[in-house]
Amino acid sequence: MPEFELIGEITDVELIARSTGIRDLSRLNRQYGKGKWRKLKGYALIRLINGRERRAELHWYEAHGIGRREIKRKRYLDS
């Protein structure tokens, strides 16, 4: 069960790492298929399990033809 739901678009997307710079590259290829994997970060409004809405920094992996995988909340941007 996911710990949050995306409410809006992810904004200010930045590249963190790509291909061999990703520590989990072999696992990603094995689990989801071979692709040009990138690790990205961005900011979005999310809804938590308890119904509260918060703005958060998110990190995820993405590959062309495979899509976004393993979106993780890293920190909240509001108080």
Short mmCIF file of C-alpha atoms in Angstrom, two decimals:
data_model
loop_
_atom_site.label_atom_id
_atom_site.label_comp_id
_atom_site.label_asym_id
_atom_site.label_seq_id
_atom_site.Cartn_x
_atom_site.Cartn_y
_atom_site.Cartn_z
CA MET A 1 0.00 0.00 0.00
CA PRO A 2 1.48 3.38 -1.01
CA GLU A 3 2.10 5.88 1.77
CA PHE A 4 0.87 8.80 -0.37
CA GLU A 5 -1.00 9.76 -3.55
CA LEU A 6 0.15 12.37 -6.06
CA ILE A 7 -2.39 15.17 -6.32
CA GLY A 8 -0.82 17.46 -8.89
CA GLU A 9 2.00 17.59 -11.39
CA ILE A 10 5.60 17.13 -10.35
CA THR A 11 7.44 20.42 -10.88
CA ASP A 12 11.07 21.58 -10.98
CA VAL A 13 12.30 18.16 -12.12
CA GLU A 14 16.09 17.72 -11.88
CA LEU A 15 18.37 14.88 -12.94
CA ILE A 16 20.26 13.32 -10.00
CA ALA A 17 22.00 10.44 -11.82
CA ARG A 18 21.84 8.43 -15.03
CA SER A 19 22.95 5.01 -16.28
CA THR A 20 26.13 3.86 -14.48
CA GLY A 21 25.79 6.64 -11.88
CA ILE A 22 22.78 4.82 -10.42
CA ARG A 23 23.72 2.38 -7.66
CA ASP A 24 20.62 0.21 -8.21
CA LEU A 25 21.03 -0.05 -11.99
CA SER A 26 21.40 -3.85 -12.14
CA ARG A 27 18.36 -4.32 -9.87
CA LEU A 28 16.26 -1.90 -11.96
CA ASN A 29 17.21 -3.74 -15.17
CA ARG A 30 16.39 -7.09 -13.59
CA GLN A 31 13.13 -5.98 -11.96
CA TYR A 32 11.59 -3.71 -14.62
CA GLY A 33 13.57 -4.41 -17.80
CA LYS A 34 16.57 -2.92 -19.53
CA GLY A 35 16.35 0.76 -20.26
CA LYS A 36 18.15 4.09 -20.09
CA TRP A 37 17.48 4.62 -16.41
CA ARG A 38 17.62 8.03 -14.75
CA LYS A 39 17.17 9.02 -11.11
CA LEU A 40 15.17 12.25 -10.83
CA LYS A 41 13.86 14.59 -8.18
CA GLY A 42 11.01 17.07 -8.17
CA TYR A 43 8.35 18.69 -6.02
CA ALA A 44 4.63 17.96 -5.82
CA LEU A 45 1.53 18.18 -3.68
CA ILE A 46 0.74 14.78 -2.15
CA ARG A 47 -2.13 13.35 -0.09
CA LEU A 48 -1.08 11.21 2.87
CA ILE A 49 -2.97 8.14 4.12
CA ASN A 50 -4.57 10.23 6.88
CA GLY A 51 -5.99 12.62 4.23
CA ARG A 52 -3.61 15.50 4.93
CA GLU A 53 -2.17 17.31 1.90
CA ARG A 54 1.45 18.43 1.94
CA ARG A 55 4.07 19.68 -0.49
CA ALA A 56 7.05 17.32 -0.67
CA GLU A 57 10.32 16.59 -2.43
CA LEU A 58 10.09 13.31 -4.35
CA HIS A 59 12.76 11.04 -5.85
CA TRP A 60 12.10 8.32 -8.44
CA TYR A 61 13.60 6.23 -11.23
CA GLU A 62 12.44 6.57 -14.82
CA ALA A 63 13.26 4.95 -18.17
CA HIS A 64 11.89 5.57 -21.65
CA GLY A 65 9.22 3.02 -22.50
CA ILE A 66 9.04 1.83 -18.88
CA GLY A 67 7.94 4.97 -17.06
CA ARG A 68 8.24 6.19 -13.47
CA ARG A 69 9.06 3.63 -10.81
CA GLU A 70 9.58 3.68 -7.04
CA ILE A 71 8.48 7.22 -6.19
CA LYS A 72 9.76 8.06 -2.69
CA ARG A 73 9.01 11.03 -0.47
CA LYS A 74 12.27 12.52 0.77
CA ARG A 75 11.13 15.53 2.80
CA TYR A 76 8.21 17.86 3.40
CA LEU A 77 8.57 21.45 2.19
CA ASP A 78 5.83 22.94 4.37
CA SER A 79 5.69 23.06 8.16
#
